[in-house]
Amino acid sequence: MLIEEVKIGCTLAMLQCLDRPHRLAYILGEILDLPGGEAAEALDVDPSVLRKRLERARSAILAFTRSYCGLVSDDAACRCNRRVTAAVRLGRARPDALEFADRAVSFEEVRTAVRRAGEARRALEVHRTSRPRESSVELARRIVTAIDPDRG
C-alpha cells in the first residue's frame, strides 16, 4: 500500500505546477469529471473561461508527466516503487498512518490502466486511479476550500 500512498501523494503534488484557477478547473473538470456547466458555475466563471483553463491545465499536466512520470512515459525516470524508501525516510509516507491509500495496487497495475488510455489522457488516468476515500461532493468542497479558502 506504500506504493499507492506515494503515487497519490505525487499526483497531488503534481497539481502544484498549476496556479489556483487552473488547478481548480483541472480538479473539478478533469479529475472529478463534473460537467462543464456545473464546474463553471461552481467556480463562478463563464463556461468558455473554464474550457480555456482546462485546455491550459491539461497541457501543463501532460508536459509535466511526460517529463517526469514513469507511469506515463517510459523515458521518464520516476517510478512510484523506487520512491517509497525516500518517502518514508522524509515522512511523506508513513506505513503506520496512511493518509491516502486504502488498497494495495502495484505499479504495473496502474501502469497498465494508464497505458490503455491515449497519450493525451494518460496524465488524467494517473489521477483517476487515485480513488478518494470520501464522496465526490465532500471531496470537491474540501478541495475548493483548501485551494482557495476565501471561496469555500
Coordinates of N, CA and C in Angstrom, one line a residue:
M1 N 0.8 -1.2 0.0 CA 0.0 0.0 0.0 C 0.9 1.3 0.0
L2 N 2.1 1.1 0.3 CA 3.0 2.3 0.3 C 3.2 2.8 -1.1
I3 N 3.3 1.9 -2.1 CA 3.4 2.4 -3.4 C 2.2 3.3 -3.8
E4 N 1.0 2.8 -3.5 CA -0.2 3.6 -3.8 C -0.1 4.9 -3.0
E5 N 0.3 4.9 -1.8 CA 0.4 6.1 -1.0 C 1.3 7.2 -1.6
V6 N 2.5 6.7 -2.1 CA 3.4 7.5 -2.8 C 2.9 8.1 -4.1
K7 N 2.2 7.2 -4.8 CA 1.6 7.7 -6.1 C 0.6 8.7 -5.9
I8 N -0.3 8.5 -4.9 CA -1.4 9.5 -4.7 C -0.8 10.8 -4.2
G9 N 0.2 10.7 -3.3 CA 0.9 11.9 -2.8 C 1.5 12.7 -4.0
C10 N 2.1 11.9 -4.9 CA 2.8 12.6 -6.1 C 1.8 13.2 -7.0
T11 N 0.6 12.6 -7.2 CA -0.4 13.2 -8.1 C -0.9 14.4 -7.5
L12 N -1.0 14.5 -6.2 CA -1.5 15.7 -5.5 C -0.4 16.8 -5.7
A13 N 0.8 16.4 -5.5 CA 1.9 17.4 -5.6 C 2.0 17.9 -7.1
M14 N 1.7 17.0 -8.0 CA 1.8 17.4 -9.4 C 0.9 18.6 -9.7
L15 N -0.2 18.7 -9.0 CA -1.2 19.8 -9.2 C -0.6 21.1 -8.8
Q16 N 0.4 21.1 -8.1 CA 1.1 22.4 -7.6 C 1.7 23.1 -8.8
C17 N 1.9 22.4 -9.9 CA 2.5 23.1 -11.1 C 1.5 24.0 -11.7
L18 N 0.2 24.0 -11.3 CA -0.8 24.9 -11.8 C -1.1 26.0 -10.8
D19 N -1.5 27.1 -11.3 CA -2.0 28.2 -10.4 C -3.4 27.8 -9.9
R20 N -3.9 28.5 -8.9 CA -5.2 28.2 -8.3 C -6.3 28.1 -9.3
P21 N -6.5 29.1 -10.2 CA -7.7 28.9 -11.1 C -7.6 27.7 -12.0
H22 N -6.4 27.4 -12.5 CA -6.2 26.3 -13.4 C -6.2 24.9 -12.6
R23 N -5.7 25.0 -11.4 CA -5.8 23.8 -10.5 C -7.3 23.4 -10.2
L24 N -8.1 24.4 -9.8 CA -9.5 24.2 -9.6 C -10.2 23.7 -10.8
A25 N -9.9 24.3 -11.9 CA -10.6 23.8 -13.2 C -10.2 22.4 -13.5
Y26 N -8.9 22.0 -13.3 CA -8.5 20.7 -13.6 C -9.1 19.6 -12.7
I27 N -9.1 20.0 -11.4 CA -9.7 19.0 -10.4 C -11.1 18.8 -10.6
L28 N -11.9 19.9 -10.8 CA -13.3 19.8 -10.9 C -13.7 19.2 -12.3
G29 N -13.1 19.7 -13.3 CA -13.5 19.4 -14.7 C -12.9 18.1 -15.2
E30 N -11.7 17.7 -14.8 CA -11.0 16.5 -15.2 C -11.1 15.4 -14.2
I31 N -10.5 15.6 -13.1 CA -10.4 14.5 -12.1 C -11.8 14.1 -11.6
L32 N -12.6 15.1 -11.2 CA -13.9 14.8 -10.6 C -14.9 14.6 -11.8
D33 N -14.5 15.0 -13.0 CA -15.4 14.9 -14.2 C -16.7 15.6 -14.0
L34 N -16.8 16.7 -13.4 CA -18.0 17.5 -13.3 C -18.4 18.0 -14.7
P35 N -19.6 18.0 -15.1 CA -20.0 18.6 -16.4 C -19.5 20.1 -16.4
G36 N -19.2 20.5 -17.6 CA -18.6 21.9 -17.8 C -19.5 23.0 -17.2
G37 N -20.8 22.9 -17.4 CA -21.6 23.9 -16.9 C -21.6 24.0 -15.3
E38 N -21.6 22.8 -14.7 CA -21.6 22.7 -13.3 C -20.3 23.2 -12.7
A39 N -19.2 22.8 -13.3 CA -17.9 23.2 -12.9 C -17.7 24.7 -13.0
A40 N -18.2 25.3 -14.2 CA -18.1 26.7 -14.4 C -18.9 27.5 -13.4
E41 N -20.1 26.9 -13.1 CA -20.9 27.6 -12.1 C -20.3 27.5 -10.7
A42 N -19.7 26.4 -10.3 CA -19.1 26.3 -9.0 C -17.9 27.2 -8.9
L43 N -17.3 27.5 -10.0 CA -16.1 28.4 -10.0 C -16.5 29.9 -10.3
D44 N -17.8 30.1 -10.6 CA -18.3 31.4 -10.9 C -17.6 32.0 -12.1
V45 N -17.4 31.2 -13.1 CA -16.8 31.7 -14.4 C -17.7 31.3 -15.6
D46 N -17.5 31.9 -16.7 CA -18.2 31.6 -17.9 C -17.7 30.2 -18.4
P47 N -18.5 29.4 -19.0 CA -18.1 28.1 -19.5 C -16.9 28.2 -20.4
S48 N -16.9 29.3 -21.2 CA -15.7 29.4 -22.2 C -14.4 29.6 -21.4
V49 N -14.5 30.3 -20.3 CA -13.3 30.6 -19.5 C -12.8 29.2 -18.9
L50 N -13.8 28.4 -18.4 CA -13.5 27.1 -17.8 C -12.8 26.2 -18.9
R51 N -13.4 26.2 -20.1 CA -12.8 25.4 -21.2 C -11.4 25.8 -21.5
K52 N -11.1 27.1 -21.5 CA -9.7 27.6 -21.8 C -8.8 27.2 -20.6
R53 N -9.3 27.3 -19.4 CA -8.4 26.9 -18.3 C -8.1 25.4 -18.3
L54 N -9.2 24.7 -18.6 CA -8.9 23.2 -18.7 C -7.9 22.9 -19.8
E55 N -8.0 23.5 -20.9 CA -7.1 23.3 -22.0 C -5.6 23.6 -21.6
R56 N -5.5 24.7 -20.9 CA -4.1 25.1 -20.4 C -3.6 24.1 -19.3
A57 N -4.5 23.8 -18.4 CA -4.2 22.9 -17.3 C -3.8 21.5 -17.9
R58 N -4.6 21.0 -18.8 CA -4.3 19.7 -19.4 C -2.9 19.7 -20.0
S59 N -2.6 20.7 -20.8 CA -1.3 20.9 -21.4 C -0.1 20.9 -20.4
A60 N -0.3 21.6 -19.3 CA 0.7 21.7 -18.3 C 0.9 20.4 -17.6
I61 N -0.1 19.7 -17.2 CA 0.0 18.4 -16.5 C 0.6 17.4 -17.5
L62 N 0.2 17.4 -18.7 CA 0.7 16.4 -19.7 C 2.2 16.6 -19.9
A63 N 2.6 17.9 -20.0 CA 4.0 18.2 -20.2 C 4.8 17.7 -19.0
F64 N 4.3 18.0 -17.8 CA 5.0 17.6 -16.6 C 5.1 16.0 -16.5
T65 N 4.0 15.3 -16.7 CA 4.0 13.9 -16.6 C 4.9 13.2 -17.7
R66 N 4.8 13.7 -18.9 CA 5.7 13.2 -19.9 C 7.2 13.3 -19.5
S67 N 7.5 14.4 -18.9 CA 8.9 14.6 -18.5 C 9.4 13.8 -17.3
Y68 N 8.5 13.6 -16.3 CA 8.9 13.0 -15.0 C 8.2 11.7 -14.6
C69 N 7.0 11.4 -15.1 CA 6.3 10.2 -14.6 C 6.4 9.0 -15.4
G70 N 7.0 7.9 -14.8 CA 7.2 6.7 -15.4 C 5.9 5.9 -15.7
L71 N 4.8 6.3 -15.1 CA 3.5 5.7 -15.4 C 3.0 6.2 -16.8
V72 N 3.4 7.4 -17.2 CA 3.0 8.0 -18.4 C 4.0 7.8 -19.5
S73 N 5.3 7.8 -19.2 CA 6.3 7.8 -20.2 C 7.4 6.8 -19.8
D74 N 7.8 5.9 -20.7 CA 8.9 5.0 -20.5 C 10.2 5.8 -20.3
D75 N 10.3 6.9 -20.9 CA 11.6 7.7 -20.9 C 11.7 8.5 -19.6
A76 N 10.6 8.6 -18.8 CA 10.7 9.4 -17.6 C 11.3 8.5 -16.5
A77 N 12.1 9.0 -15.7 CA 12.9 8.3 -14.7 C 12.1 7.9 -13.4
C78 N 11.2 8.7 -13.0 CA 10.5 8.5 -11.8 C 9.6 7.2 -11.8
R79 N 9.7 6.4 -10.8 CA 8.8 5.3 -10.6 C 8.3 5.2 -9.1
C80 N 7.1 5.1 -8.9 CA 6.5 5.1 -7.6 C 7.2 4.2 -6.7
N81 N 7.4 2.9 -7.1 CA 8.0 1.9 -6.3 C 9.4 2.3 -5.9
R82 N 10.1 3.0 -6.7 CA 11.5 3.5 -6.3 C 11.5 4.6 -5.3
R83 N 10.4 5.3 -5.2 CA 10.3 6.5 -4.3 C 9.9 6.1 -2.9
V84 N 9.4 4.9 -2.6 CA 8.9 4.6 -1.3 C 9.9 4.8 -0.2
T85 N 11.1 4.2 -0.3 CA 12.1 4.4 0.8 C 12.3 5.8 1.1
A86 N 12.6 6.6 0.1 CA 12.8 8.1 0.4 C 11.6 8.7 1.0
A87 N 10.4 8.4 0.5 CA 9.2 9.0 1.0 C 9.0 8.6 2.5
V88 N 9.3 7.4 2.9 CA 9.2 7.0 4.3 C 10.2 7.7 5.1
R89 N 11.5 7.8 4.6 CA 12.6 8.4 5.3 C 12.2 9.9 5.6
L90 N 11.6 10.6 4.6 CA 11.3 12.0 4.7 C 10.0 12.3 5.4
G91 N 9.3 11.2 5.8 CA 8.0 11.4 6.4 C 6.8 11.7 5.5
R92 N 7.0 11.6 4.2 CA 5.9 11.8 3.3 C 5.0 10.6 3.2
A93 N 5.4 9.5 3.6 CA 4.6 8.3 3.6 C 4.9 7.6 4.9
R94 N 3.8 7.3 5.7 CA 4.0 6.6 7.0 C 3.3 5.3 7.0
P95 N 4.0 4.2 7.0 CA 3.4 2.9 7.0 C 2.3 2.7 8.1
D96 N 2.5 3.3 9.2 CA 1.6 3.1 10.3 C 0.4 4.1 10.3
A97 N 0.4 5.0 9.3 CA -0.7 6.0 9.3 C -0.8 6.5 7.8
L98 N -1.4 5.7 7.0 CA -1.6 6.1 5.6 C -2.6 7.2 5.5
E99 N -2.2 8.2 4.7 CA -3.1 9.3 4.5 C -4.1 9.1 3.3
F100 N -3.6 8.4 2.3 CA -4.4 8.4 1.1 C -4.8 7.0 0.6
A101 N -3.9 6.1 0.7 CA -4.2 4.7 0.1 C -5.1 3.9 1.0
D102 N -6.1 3.2 0.3 CA -7.0 2.4 1.1 C -7.0 1.0 0.5
R103 N -6.1 0.7 -0.5 CA -5.9 -0.6 -1.1 C -4.6 -0.7 -1.7
A104 N -4.1 -1.9 -1.8 CA -2.8 -2.1 -2.4 C -2.9 -2.2 -3.9
V105 N -2.1 -1.5 -4.7 CA -2.1 -1.5 -6.1 C -0.7 -1.5 -6.5
S106 N -0.3 -2.4 -7.4 CA 1.0 -2.5 -7.9 C 1.3 -1.4 -8.9
F107 N 2.6 -1.0 -9.1 CA 3.0 -0.1 -10.1 C 2.5 -0.6 -11.5
E108 N 2.7 -1.9 -11.7 CA 2.4 -2.4 -13.0 C 0.8 -2.4 -13.3
E109 N 0.0 -2.6 -12.3 CA -1.4 -2.5 -12.4 C -1.8 -1.1 -12.9
V110 N -1.3 -0.1 -12.2 CA -1.6 1.3 -12.5 C -1.0 1.6 -13.9
R111 N 0.2 1.2 -14.2 CA 0.8 1.5 -15.5 C 0.0 0.9 -16.6
T112 N -0.6 -0.3 -16.4 CA -1.4 -0.9 -17.4 C -2.7 -0.1 -17.7
A113 N -3.3 0.3 -16.6 CA -4.5 1.2 -16.7 C -4.2 2.5 -17.4
V114 N -3.1 3.1 -17.1 CA -2.7 4.3 -17.7 C -2.4 4.1 -19.2
R115 N -1.7 3.0 -19.5 CA -1.3 2.8 -20.9 C -2.4 2.5 -21.8
R116 N -3.5 2.0 -21.3 CA -4.7 1.8 -22.1 C -5.3 3.1 -22.6
A117 N -5.1 4.2 -21.9 CA -5.6 5.5 -22.4 C -4.7 6.0 -23.4
G118 N -5.2 6.9 -24.3 CA -4.4 7.5 -25.3 C -3.4 8.5 -24.6
E119 N -2.4 8.9 -25.3 CA -1.3 9.7 -24.7 C -1.9 10.9 -24.0
A120 N -2.8 11.6 -24.6 CA -3.4 12.8 -24.0 C -4.1 12.6 -22.8
R121 N -4.6 11.4 -22.5 CA -5.4 11.1 -21.4 C -4.6 10.4 -20.3
R122 N -3.3 10.1 -20.5 CA -2.5 9.3 -19.6 C -2.4 10.0 -18.2
A123 N -2.1 11.3 -18.3 CA -1.9 12.1 -17.0 C -3.2 12.0 -16.2
L124 N -4.3 12.2 -16.9 CA -5.6 12.1 -16.2 C -5.8 10.8 -15.5
E125 N -5.5 9.7 -16.3 CA -5.7 8.3 -15.7 C -4.8 8.1 -14.5
V126 N -3.6 8.7 -14.4 CA -2.8 8.6 -13.2 C -3.6 9.2 -12.0
H127 N -4.2 10.3 -12.2 CA -5.0 10.9 -11.1 C -6.3 10.1 -10.8
R128 N -6.9 9.6 -11.9 CA -8.2 8.9 -11.6 C -8.0 7.5 -11.0
T129 N -6.8 6.9 -11.1 CA -6.5 5.7 -10.4 C -6.3 5.9 -8.9
S130 N -6.3 7.2 -8.5 CA -6.1 7.5 -7.1 C -7.5 7.8 -6.5
R131 N -8.2 6.8 -6.1 CA -9.6 6.9 -5.6 C -9.6 7.7 -4.3
P132 N -10.4 8.7 -4.2 CA -10.6 9.4 -2.9 C -11.3 8.5 -1.9
R133 N -11.1 8.7 -0.6 CA -11.8 7.9 0.4 C -13.2 8.5 0.7
E134 N -13.5 9.6 0.2 CA -14.8 10.3 0.5 C -15.6 10.5 -0.7
S135 N -16.8 10.9 -0.6 CA -17.7 11.2 -1.8 C -17.1 12.3 -2.6
S136 N -17.5 12.4 -3.9 CA -17.0 13.4 -4.7 C -17.5 14.8 -4.3
V137 N -18.7 14.9 -3.7 CA -19.2 16.2 -3.2 C -18.4 16.7 -2.1
E138 N -18.1 15.8 -1.1 CA -17.3 16.1 0.1 C -15.9 16.5 -0.4
L139 N -15.4 15.7 -1.3 CA -14.0 16.0 -1.7 C -13.9 17.3 -2.5
A140 N -14.9 17.6 -3.3 CA -14.9 18.9 -4.1 C -14.9 20.0 -3.1
R141 N -15.8 19.9 -2.1 CA -15.8 21.0 -1.1 C -14.5 21.2 -0.4
R142 N -13.9 20.1 0.0 CA -12.6 20.2 0.7 C -11.5 20.8 -0.2
I143 N -11.6 20.4 -1.5 CA -10.6 20.8 -2.4 C -10.7 22.3 -2.7
V144 N -11.9 22.8 -2.9 CA -12.1 24.2 -3.2 C -11.7 25.0 -2.0
T145 N -12.0 24.6 -0.8 CA -11.7 25.3 0.4 C -10.2 25.3 0.7
A146 N -9.5 24.1 0.4 CA -8.1 24.0 0.6 C -7.3 24.9 -0.4
I147 N -7.8 24.9 -1.6 CA -7.0 25.7 -2.7 C -7.3 27.2 -2.6
D148 N -8.6 27.5 -2.3 CA -9.0 28.9 -2.2 C -9.9 29.1 -1.0
P149 N -9.3 29.3 0.2 CA -10.1 29.4 1.4 C -11.2 30.5 1.3
D150 N -10.9 31.6 0.6 CA -11.9 32.7 0.5 C -13.2 32.3 -0.2
R151 N -13.0 31.3 -1.1 CA -14.1 30.9 -2.0 C -15.0 29.9 -1.3
G152 N -14.4 29.0 -0.5 CA -15.1 27.9 0.2 C -16.2 28.4 1.1

